[in-house]
XYZ file of C-alpha atoms in Angstrom:
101
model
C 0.000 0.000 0.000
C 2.669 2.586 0.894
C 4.780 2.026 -2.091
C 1.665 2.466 -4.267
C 1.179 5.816 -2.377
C 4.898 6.686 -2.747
C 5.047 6.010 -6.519
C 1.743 8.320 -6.569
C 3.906 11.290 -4.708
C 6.874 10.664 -6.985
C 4.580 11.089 -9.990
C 2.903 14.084 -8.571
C 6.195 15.522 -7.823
C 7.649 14.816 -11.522
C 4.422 16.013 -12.982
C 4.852 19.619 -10.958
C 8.478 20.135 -11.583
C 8.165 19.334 -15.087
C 5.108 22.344 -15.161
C 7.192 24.570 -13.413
C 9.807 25.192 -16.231
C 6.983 27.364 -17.757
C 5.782 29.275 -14.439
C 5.516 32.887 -15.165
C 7.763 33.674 -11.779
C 10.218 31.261 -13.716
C 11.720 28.310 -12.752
C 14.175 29.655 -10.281
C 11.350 30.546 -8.242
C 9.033 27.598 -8.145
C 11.120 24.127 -7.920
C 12.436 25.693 -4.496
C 9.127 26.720 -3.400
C 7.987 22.865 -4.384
C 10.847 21.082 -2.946
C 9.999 23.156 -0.054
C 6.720 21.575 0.270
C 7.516 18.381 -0.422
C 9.802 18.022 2.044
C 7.701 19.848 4.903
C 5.330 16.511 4.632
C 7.978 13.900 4.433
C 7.278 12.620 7.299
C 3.630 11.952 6.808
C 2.605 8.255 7.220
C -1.136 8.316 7.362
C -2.539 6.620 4.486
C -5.470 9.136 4.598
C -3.384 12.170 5.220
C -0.768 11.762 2.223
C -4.332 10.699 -0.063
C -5.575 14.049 0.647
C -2.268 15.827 -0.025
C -1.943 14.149 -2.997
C -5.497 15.847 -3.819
C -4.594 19.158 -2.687
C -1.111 18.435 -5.486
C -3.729 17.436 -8.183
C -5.832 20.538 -7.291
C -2.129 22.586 -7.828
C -1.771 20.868 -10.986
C -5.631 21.890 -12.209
C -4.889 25.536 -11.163
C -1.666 25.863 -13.224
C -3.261 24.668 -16.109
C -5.611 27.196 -15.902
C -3.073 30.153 -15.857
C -1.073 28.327 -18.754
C -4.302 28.408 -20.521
C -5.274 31.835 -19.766
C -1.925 33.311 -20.566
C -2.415 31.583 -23.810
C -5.567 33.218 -24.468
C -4.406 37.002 -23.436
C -1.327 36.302 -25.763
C -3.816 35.102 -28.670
C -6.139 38.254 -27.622
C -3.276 40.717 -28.093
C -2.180 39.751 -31.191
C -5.909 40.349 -32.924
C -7.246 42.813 -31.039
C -5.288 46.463 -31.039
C -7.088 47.627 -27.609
C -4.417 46.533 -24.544
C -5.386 43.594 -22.140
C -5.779 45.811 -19.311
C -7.843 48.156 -20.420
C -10.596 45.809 -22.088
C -10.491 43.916 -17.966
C -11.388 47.753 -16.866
C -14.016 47.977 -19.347
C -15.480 44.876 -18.418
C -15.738 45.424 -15.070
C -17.198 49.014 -15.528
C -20.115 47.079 -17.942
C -20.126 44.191 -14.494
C -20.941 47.311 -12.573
C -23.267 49.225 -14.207
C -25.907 46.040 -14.687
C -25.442 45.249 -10.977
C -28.702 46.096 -8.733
């Protein structure tokens, strides 16, 4: 049981570093900052405990997906529309605003 557990960590842990080399903050800054964590709960031995850490890593994994996809998407907005990023987010939430009661 635990070395099913531990190969589930060791994947989690390959699957983050390898999505840090893209982090905006850069590498440099986020493979400490994971190490870091990993090693802060090496010592956990509870079956339930390291299952629900490894769903908290998944949950890590989910988010930065989401801001690789959304940086996508800005960087695909800029280059067809001629308005900047930041001013279309003010616009929207002046519109969000406006319609609220």
């Amino acid at each position: 049981m635990m070395s099913a557990l531990r190969a589930r960590v060791i994947e989690l842990y390959k699957q983050l570093y390898y999505m840090g080399k893209e982090y905006p903050a850069g590498a440099e800054w986020f493979h400490p900052r994971l190490k870091k964590a990993f090693l802060k709960n090496k010592d956990v031995s509870d079956p339930k405990e390291i299952e629900a850490l490894i769903g908290r890593g998944q949950f890590v994994i989910k988010e930065i997906e989401a801001l690789y996809m959304l940086r996508k998407y800005r960087s695909l907005k800029k280059s067809y529309y001629e308005e900047p990023l930041p001013l279309a987010e003010a616009n929207l939430v002046k519109k969000i605003n406006a319609n609220a009661p």
